[in-house]
Amino acid sequence: MSATIMNGKEVAAQVKSELKQEVAKLNREYVQPGLAVLLVGNHPASETYVKAKEKAAAEIGIRSFLIRYPETVSQAELLHRVEQLNQDPQVHGILVQLPLPKHIHVQTVIDTIDPQKDVDGFHPLNIGSMQVGKEALLPCTPFGILQLLKQYKVDLQGKHAVIVGHSHIVGRPMATLLLNENATVSVCHIYTQNLKEMTRMADILIVAVGKKHLITSDMVKPGAVVVDVGINREEKRIFGDCDFESIKDIASYITPVPGGVGPMTISMLLHNTLLAARTQVKELATV
Ligand code: NAP
């Protein structure tokens, strides 16, 4: 039996059409949500992501401001710009496209973003709020994966979710969100011994590593739900971290690459920008 394909493109389109109506409501209160995107250098993948984010924002009526810097920009200049954007009432969300050049300390940049404008959900205050289950701007990729799993009515409570990859932007926050849904969570990384033993235990397997076809069908329990976050570029093609063709015959649900997690990530960025705009407008009204 072949797995059900979790179509992130389709679900993201539904999310965007709902968000478009919400943005229109805000417009009637004379507010247009604004998203500032800071792009340093001209990393080809970053250029592609930024273009996709700008296009999606425009589709639903969010105004985006692209601010470009050369690879040589100083950390001080970048921080100064972030501080200006924190004060700018037209900007409700600030996104700093990663990676940044080596001479810039990423966490310092993230820490400088006003947590209310941190639409990537990477600021320690948002991460802490997520940990304790308070309302927060949630990291877009894990938040998008959770929405996709919910859309396909994947049962999470009590299930064993195994996450491969423990990055700050995907693996770790994914673990928190799944724990908040009462899943039993294991997190694997480069030092995990016998990865296959771990992945074969997963009812839900989420892979965010960045290594083409790291996960093969013999590493997947029959009937598992498989979410592939990886994006690996080879010439003009994109591959995931999972060997989709063989795994689709044994999994119950699987995400494709492309067309799975990527579009969900973008739609959650738009969701966060709208949420940030609403929060900031509400606060202004109570001052
Ligand atoms: P990252 O920061 O490089 O993290 C990769 C993680 O994988 C690290 O925890 C690393 O462990 C672990 N790892 C590396 N090799 C491993 C192995 N052989 N076995 C087990 N674990 C291993 O990457 P990321 O930012 O999380 O992104 C991961 C992938 O997802 C990339 O391909 C990225 O392009 C993609 N991505 C996609 C989206 C989307 O929207 N679709 C969003 C974000 C990221 P150590 O740190 O201990 O080395």
CSV table of C-alpha atoms and ligand atoms in Angstrom, one decimal:
chain,number,residue,atom,x,y,z
A,1,MET,CA,0.0,0.0,0.0
A,2,SER,CA,1.3,3.5,-0.8
A,3,ALA,CA,1.4,6.3,1.7
A,4,THR,CA,-0.9,9.3,1.7
A,5,ILE,CA,1.1,12.2,0.5
A,6,MET,CA,0.8,15.2,2.8
A,7,ASN,CA,0.5,18.0,0.3
A,8,GLY,CA,2.0,21.0,1.9
A,9,LYS,CA,1.4,23.1,-1.1
A,10,GLU,CA,-2.3,22.5,-1.0
A,11,VAL,CA,-2.7,23.0,2.7
A,12,ALA,CA,-0.5,26.2,2.6
A,13,ALA,CA,-2.8,27.6,-0.2
A,14,GLN,CA,-5.8,27.1,2.1
A,15,VAL,CA,-4.0,28.8,5.0
A,16,LYS,CA,-3.0,31.7,2.8
A,17,SER,CA,-6.6,32.2,1.5
A,18,GLU,CA,-7.8,32.4,5.1
A,19,LEU,CA,-5.0,34.8,6.1
A,20,LYS,CA,-5.9,36.9,3.1
A,21,GLN,CA,-9.4,37.5,4.5
A,22,GLU,CA,-7.9,38.3,7.9
A,23,VAL,CA,-5.5,40.8,6.3
A,24,ALA,CA,-8.4,42.5,4.5
A,25,LYS,CA,-10.2,42.8,7.9
A,26,LEU,CA,-7.2,44.6,9.3
A,27,ASN,CA,-7.0,46.8,6.2
A,28,ARG,CA,-10.5,48.0,7.1
A,29,GLU,CA,-9.0,49.3,10.4
A,30,TYR,CA,-6.4,51.2,8.2
A,31,VAL,CA,-3.6,48.8,9.1
A,32,GLN,CA,-1.5,47.0,6.5
A,33,PRO,CA,0.7,44.4,8.0
A,34,GLY,CA,4.4,45.0,7.1
A,35,LEU,CA,7.3,42.5,7.0
A,36,ALA,CA,10.9,43.7,6.8
A,37,VAL,CA,13.3,41.2,5.3
A,38,LEU,CA,17.0,41.7,5.8
A,39,LEU,CA,19.2,39.9,3.3
A,40,VAL,CA,23.0,39.9,3.6
A,41,GLY,CA,25.1,38.9,0.7
A,42,ASN,CA,23.8,37.0,-2.4
A,43,HIS,CA,23.7,33.4,-1.3
A,44,PRO,CA,21.6,31.7,-4.1
A,45,ALA,CA,19.4,29.6,-1.8
A,46,SER,CA,18.7,32.7,0.4
A,47,GLU,CA,17.8,34.7,-2.7
A,48,THR,CA,15.2,32.0,-3.7
A,49,TYR,CA,13.7,31.8,-0.2
A,50,VAL,CA,13.4,35.6,0.1
A,51,LYS,CA,11.8,35.9,-3.3
A,52,ALA,CA,9.3,33.2,-2.3
A,53,LYS,CA,8.5,34.9,1.0
A,54,GLU,CA,8.0,38.3,-0.7
A,55,LYS,CA,5.7,36.8,-3.4
A,56,ALA,CA,3.6,35.0,-0.8
A,57,ALA,CA,3.3,38.2,1.4
A,58,ALA,CA,2.2,40.2,-1.7
A,59,GLU,CA,-0.4,37.6,-2.6
A,60,ILE,CA,-2.3,38.0,0.7
A,61,GLY,CA,-1.8,41.8,1.1
A,62,ILE,CA,1.2,42.0,3.4
A,63,ARG,CA,3.6,44.7,2.5
A,64,SER,CA,7.2,43.6,2.5
A,65,PHE,CA,10.4,45.7,2.7
A,66,LEU,CA,13.5,44.0,1.4
A,67,ILE,CA,16.7,45.5,2.8
A,68,ARG,CA,19.8,44.3,1.2
A,69,TYR,CA,23.4,44.5,2.6
A,70,PRO,CA,26.6,43.3,1.0
A,71,GLU,CA,28.5,40.4,2.6
A,72,THR,CA,30.9,42.9,4.1
A,73,VAL,CA,28.3,44.7,6.3
A,74,SER,CA,29.4,45.2,9.9
A,75,GLN,CA,27.5,43.7,12.8
A,76,ALA,CA,27.1,47.1,14.3
A,77,GLU,CA,25.4,48.4,11.1
A,78,LEU,CA,23.1,45.5,10.9
A,79,LEU,CA,22.1,45.8,14.6
A,80,HIS,CA,21.5,49.5,14.1
A,81,ARG,CA,19.1,48.8,11.3
A,82,VAL,CA,17.3,46.2,13.3
A,83,GLU,CA,16.8,48.7,16.1
A,84,GLN,CA,15.4,51.2,13.6
A,85,LEU,CA,13.0,48.6,12.3
A,86,ASN,CA,11.9,47.8,15.9
A,87,GLN,CA,10.7,51.4,16.2
A,88,ASP,CA,9.1,51.6,12.7
A,89,PRO,CA,5.3,51.5,13.0
A,90,GLN,CA,4.9,50.3,9.4
A,91,VAL,CA,7.0,47.2,10.2
A,92,HIS,CA,5.2,44.5,12.3
A,93,GLY,CA,7.6,41.7,11.5
A,94,ILE,CA,11.3,41.5,11.1
A,95,LEU,CA,13.1,38.5,9.4
A,96,VAL,CA,16.8,38.2,9.1
A,97,GLN,CA,17.5,35.6,6.4
A,98,LEU,CA,20.0,33.0,7.6
A,99,PRO,CA,22.8,32.1,7.1
A,100,LEU,CA,24.7,35.3,7.9
A,101,PRO,CA,28.4,35.8,7.1
A,102,LYS,CA,30.8,34.3,9.7
A,103,HIS,CA,31.8,37.7,11.2
A,104,ILE,CA,28.3,38.3,12.4
A,105,HIS,CA,27.1,36.7,15.6
A,106,VAL,CA,23.6,35.3,14.7
A,107,GLN,CA,22.3,35.1,18.2
A,108,THR,CA,23.2,38.7,18.9
A,109,VAL,CA,21.2,39.8,15.9
A,110,ILE,CA,18.2,37.6,16.9
A,111,ASP,CA,18.4,39.0,20.5
A,112,THR,CA,18.2,42.5,19.1
A,113,ILE,CA,14.9,42.0,17.3
A,114,ASP,CA,11.8,43.2,19.3
A,115,PRO,CA,10.3,39.9,20.4
A,116,GLN,CA,6.8,41.2,19.3
A,117,LYS,CA,8.3,41.6,15.7
A,118,ASP,CA,10.2,38.3,15.8
A,119,VAL,CA,8.1,36.5,13.1
A,120,ASP,CA,10.7,33.7,12.7
A,121,GLY,CA,10.1,32.8,16.4
A,122,PHE,CA,13.8,32.6,17.2
A,123,HIS,CA,14.0,35.2,20.0
A,124,PRO,CA,14.7,33.6,23.4
A,125,LEU,CA,11.6,35.2,24.8
A,126,ASN,CA,9.4,33.5,22.2
A,127,ILE,CA,11.2,30.2,22.6
A,128,GLY,CA,10.7,30.4,26.4
A,129,SER,CA,7.0,31.2,26.0
A,130,MET,CA,6.7,28.2,23.7
A,131,GLN,CA,8.3,26.0,26.3
A,132,VAL,CA,5.8,27.0,29.0
A,133,GLY,CA,2.9,26.8,26.5
A,134,LYS,CA,2.2,30.6,26.5
A,135,GLU,CA,1.1,32.4,23.4
A,136,ALA,CA,4.2,33.1,21.3
A,137,LEU,CA,5.4,33.7,17.8
A,138,LEU,CA,6.4,30.0,17.0
A,139,PRO,CA,9.3,29.0,14.8
A,140,CYS,CA,7.8,28.7,11.3
A,141,THR,CA,9.1,25.3,10.1
A,142,PRO,CA,8.0,23.2,13.2
A,143,PHE,CA,4.8,25.2,13.5
A,144,GLY,CA,4.1,24.5,9.8
A,145,ILE,CA,4.8,20.8,10.3
A,146,LEU,CA,2.4,20.7,13.3
A,147,GLN,CA,-0.3,22.3,11.2
A,148,LEU,CA,0.2,19.9,8.4
A,149,LEU,CA,0.0,16.9,10.8
A,150,LYS,CA,-3.2,18.3,12.3
A,151,GLN,CA,-4.7,18.9,8.8
A,152,TYR,CA,-4.2,15.2,8.0
A,153,LYS,CA,-5.6,14.3,11.4
A,154,VAL,CA,-2.4,12.5,12.5
A,155,ASP,CA,-2.9,11.4,16.1
A,156,LEU,CA,0.0,12.8,18.2
A,157,GLN,CA,-1.0,12.0,21.8
A,158,GLY,CA,1.1,9.2,23.3
A,159,LYS,CA,2.8,8.5,19.9
A,160,HIS,CA,6.5,8.1,19.7
A,161,ALA,CA,7.9,11.0,17.6
A,162,VAL,CA,11.5,10.7,16.6
A,163,ILE,CA,13.2,13.8,15.4
A,164,VAL,CA,16.5,13.6,13.5
A,165,GLY,CA,18.4,16.8,13.8
A,166,HIS,CA,18.6,19.1,16.8
A,167,SER,CA,19.0,22.6,15.3
A,168,HIS,CA,17.6,25.6,17.1
A,169,ILE,CA,15.4,26.4,14.1
A,170,VAL,CA,13.8,23.0,13.4
A,171,GLY,CA,14.7,20.0,15.6
A,172,ARG,CA,14.6,21.5,19.1
A,173,PRO,CA,11.4,23.6,18.7
A,174,MET,CA,9.8,20.6,16.9
A,175,ALA,CA,10.5,18.5,20.0
A,176,THR,CA,8.8,21.2,22.3
A,177,LEU,CA,5.7,21.5,20.1
A,178,LEU,CA,5.3,17.8,20.0
A,179,LEU,CA,5.7,17.5,23.7
A,180,ASN,CA,3.1,20.2,24.1
A,181,GLU,CA,0.8,17.8,22.1
A,182,ASN,CA,1.6,15.0,24.6
A,183,ALA,CA,3.7,12.9,22.1
A,184,THR,CA,6.7,10.9,23.5
A,185,VAL,CA,9.7,12.6,21.9
A,186,SER,CA,13.2,11.4,21.1
A,187,VAL,CA,15.7,13.7,19.4
A,188,CYS,CA,18.6,12.3,17.5
A,189,HIS,CA,21.7,14.1,16.1
A,190,ILE,CA,25.2,13.4,14.8
A,191,TYR,CA,26.3,11.7,18.0
A,192,THR,CA,23.3,9.4,18.2
A,193,GLN,CA,24.5,5.8,18.3
A,194,ASN,CA,22.7,3.4,15.9
A,195,LEU,CA,20.3,5.9,14.3
A,196,LYS,CA,18.4,3.1,12.5
A,197,GLU,CA,17.4,1.5,15.9
A,198,MET,CA,15.9,4.9,16.9
A,199,THR,CA,14.2,5.7,13.6
A,200,ARG,CA,12.6,2.3,13.4
A,201,MET,CA,10.9,3.0,16.7
A,202,ALA,CA,9.2,6.1,15.4
A,203,ASP,CA,5.4,6.3,14.9
A,204,ILE,CA,6.2,9.8,13.6
A,205,LEU,CA,9.6,10.4,12.1
A,206,ILE,CA,10.7,14.0,11.4
A,207,VAL,CA,14.0,14.4,9.6
A,208,ALA,CA,15.8,17.8,9.5
A,209,VAL,CA,19.5,17.2,8.7
A,210,GLY,CA,20.4,18.4,5.3
A,211,LYS,CA,21.8,15.1,3.9
A,212,LYS,CA,20.3,13.6,0.8
A,213,HIS,CA,18.5,10.3,1.4
A,214,LEU,CA,20.0,9.8,4.9
A,215,ILE,CA,16.9,7.9,5.8
A,216,THR,CA,16.2,4.8,3.7
A,217,SER,CA,13.2,2.5,3.8
A,218,ASP,CA,14.9,-0.1,6.1
A,219,MET,CA,15.1,2.7,8.7
A,220,VAL,CA,11.4,3.3,8.8
A,221,LYS,CA,8.7,1.3,10.8
A,222,PRO,CA,5.9,0.1,8.5
A,223,GLY,CA,2.9,2.5,8.9
A,224,ALA,CA,5.0,5.4,10.2
A,225,VAL,CA,4.2,9.0,9.4
A,226,VAL,CA,7.3,10.5,7.8
A,227,VAL,CA,8.0,14.3,7.5
A,228,ASP,CA,11.0,15.3,5.4
A,229,VAL,CA,12.3,18.8,6.2
A,230,GLY,CA,15.6,18.5,4.3
A,231,ILE,CA,16.4,20.5,1.2
A,232,ASN,CA,19.4,19.3,-0.7
A,233,ARG,CA,20.2,20.9,-4.0
A,234,GLU,CA,21.9,18.9,-6.8
A,235,GLU,CA,22.3,20.7,-10.0
A,236,LYS,CA,18.8,22.1,-10.6
A,237,ARG,CA,17.0,19.4,-8.6
A,238,ILE,CA,16.0,19.4,-4.9
A,239,PHE,CA,16.1,16.2,-2.8
A,240,GLY,CA,14.9,15.6,0.7
A,241,ASP,CA,16.7,13.8,3.6
A,242,CYS,CA,14.4,10.7,3.0
A,243,ASP,CA,14.4,8.3,0.1
A,244,PHE,CA,10.8,9.2,-0.8
A,245,GLU,CA,10.4,6.6,-3.6
A,246,SER,CA,11.1,3.5,-1.4
A,247,ILE,CA,9.7,4.9,1.9
A,248,LYS,CA,6.3,5.8,0.3
A,249,ASP,CA,5.5,2.1,0.0
A,250,ILE,CA,5.8,1.4,3.7
A,251,ALA,CA,4.8,4.7,5.4
A,252,SER,CA,1.2,5.6,6.1
A,253,TYR,CA,1.8,9.3,5.5
A,254,ILE,CA,4.8,11.1,3.9
A,255,THR,CA,5.7,14.7,2.8
A,256,PRO,CA,7.2,15.2,-0.6
A,257,VAL,CA,10.2,17.4,-1.3
A,258,PRO,CA,9.5,19.9,-2.7
A,259,GLY,CA,5.9,20.6,-2.0
A,260,GLY,CA,5.8,19.4,1.6
A,261,VAL,CA,7.2,21.4,4.5
A,262,GLY,CA,8.6,24.3,2.5
A,263,PRO,CA,5.2,25.9,1.6
A,264,MET,CA,4.0,25.4,5.2
A,265,THR,CA,7.0,27.3,6.5
A,266,ILE,CA,6.2,30.3,4.4
A,267,SER,CA,2.5,30.3,5.3
A,268,MET,CA,3.4,30.2,9.0
A,269,LEU,CA,5.6,33.2,8.4
A,270,LEU,CA,2.6,35.1,7.0
A,271,HIS,CA,0.5,33.9,10.0
A,272,ASN,CA,3.1,35.2,12.4
A,273,THR,CA,3.3,38.5,10.6
A,274,LEU,CA,-0.5,38.9,10.9
A,275,LEU,CA,-0.5,37.9,14.5
A,276,ALA,CA,2.3,40.3,15.2
A,277,ALA,CA,0.5,43.2,13.5
A,278,ARG,CA,-2.7,42.4,15.4
A,279,THR,CA,-0.9,42.4,18.8
A,280,GLN,CA,0.9,45.6,18.0
A,281,VAL,CA,-2.2,47.4,16.9
A,282,LYS,CA,-4.1,46.2,20.0
A,283,GLU,CA,-1.3,47.5,22.2
A,284,LEU,CA,-1.3,50.9,20.6
A,285,ALA,CA,-5.1,51.1,21.1
A,286,THR,CA,-4.6,50.6,24.8
A,287,VAL,CA,-1.8,53.1,25.3
B,1,NAP,P1,21.4,22.4,10.8
B,1,NAP,O1,21.4,23.5,11.6
B,1,NAP,O2,22.6,22.1,9.9
B,1,NAP,O3,21.1,21.1,11.7
B,1,NAP,C1,21.3,19.8,11.2
B,1,NAP,C2,21.1,18.8,12.3
B,1,NAP,O4,21.3,17.4,11.8
B,1,NAP,C3,22.1,19.0,13.4
B,1,NAP,O5,21.4,18.7,14.6
B,1,NAP,C4,23.2,17.9,13.2
B,1,NAP,O6,23.8,17.5,14.4
B,1,NAP,C5,22.3,16.8,12.6
B,1,NAP,N1,23.0,15.8,11.8
B,1,NAP,C6,23.9,16.0,10.9
B,1,NAP,N2,24.3,14.9,10.3
B,1,NAP,C7,23.6,13.9,10.9
B,1,NAP,C8,23.6,12.5,10.8
B,1,NAP,N3,24.4,11.9,9.9
B,1,NAP,N4,22.8,11.8,11.6
B,1,NAP,C9,22.0,12.4,12.5
B,1,NAP,N5,22.0,13.8,12.7
B,1,NAP,C10,22.8,14.5,11.9
B,1,NAP,O7,20.2,22.3,9.7
B,1,NAP,P2,18.7,22.9,9.9
B,1,NAP,O8,18.8,24.4,9.7
B,1,NAP,O9,18.0,22.3,11.0
B,1,NAP,O10,18.1,22.3,8.5
B,1,NAP,C11,18.1,20.9,8.2
B,1,NAP,C12,17.6,20.7,6.8
B,1,NAP,O11,16.3,21.2,6.7
B,1,NAP,C13,18.4,21.5,5.7
B,1,NAP,O12,18.5,20.7,4.6
B,1,NAP,C14,17.6,22.7,5.5
B,1,NAP,O13,17.8,23.3,4.2
B,1,NAP,C15,16.2,22.2,5.7
B,1,NAP,N6,15.3,23.2,6.1
B,1,NAP,C16,14.1,23.2,5.4
B,1,NAP,C17,13.1,24.1,5.8
B,1,NAP,C18,11.8,24.1,5.0
B,1,NAP,O14,11.1,25.1,5.2
B,1,NAP,N7,11.6,23.1,4.2
B,1,NAP,C19,13.3,25.0,6.8
B,1,NAP,C20,14.5,24.9,7.5
B,1,NAP,C21,15.5,24.0,7.2
B,1,NAP,P3,25.1,18.3,14.9
B,1,NAP,O15,24.7,19.7,15.1
B,1,NAP,O16,25.4,17.6,16.2
B,1,NAP,O17,26.1,18.2,13.8
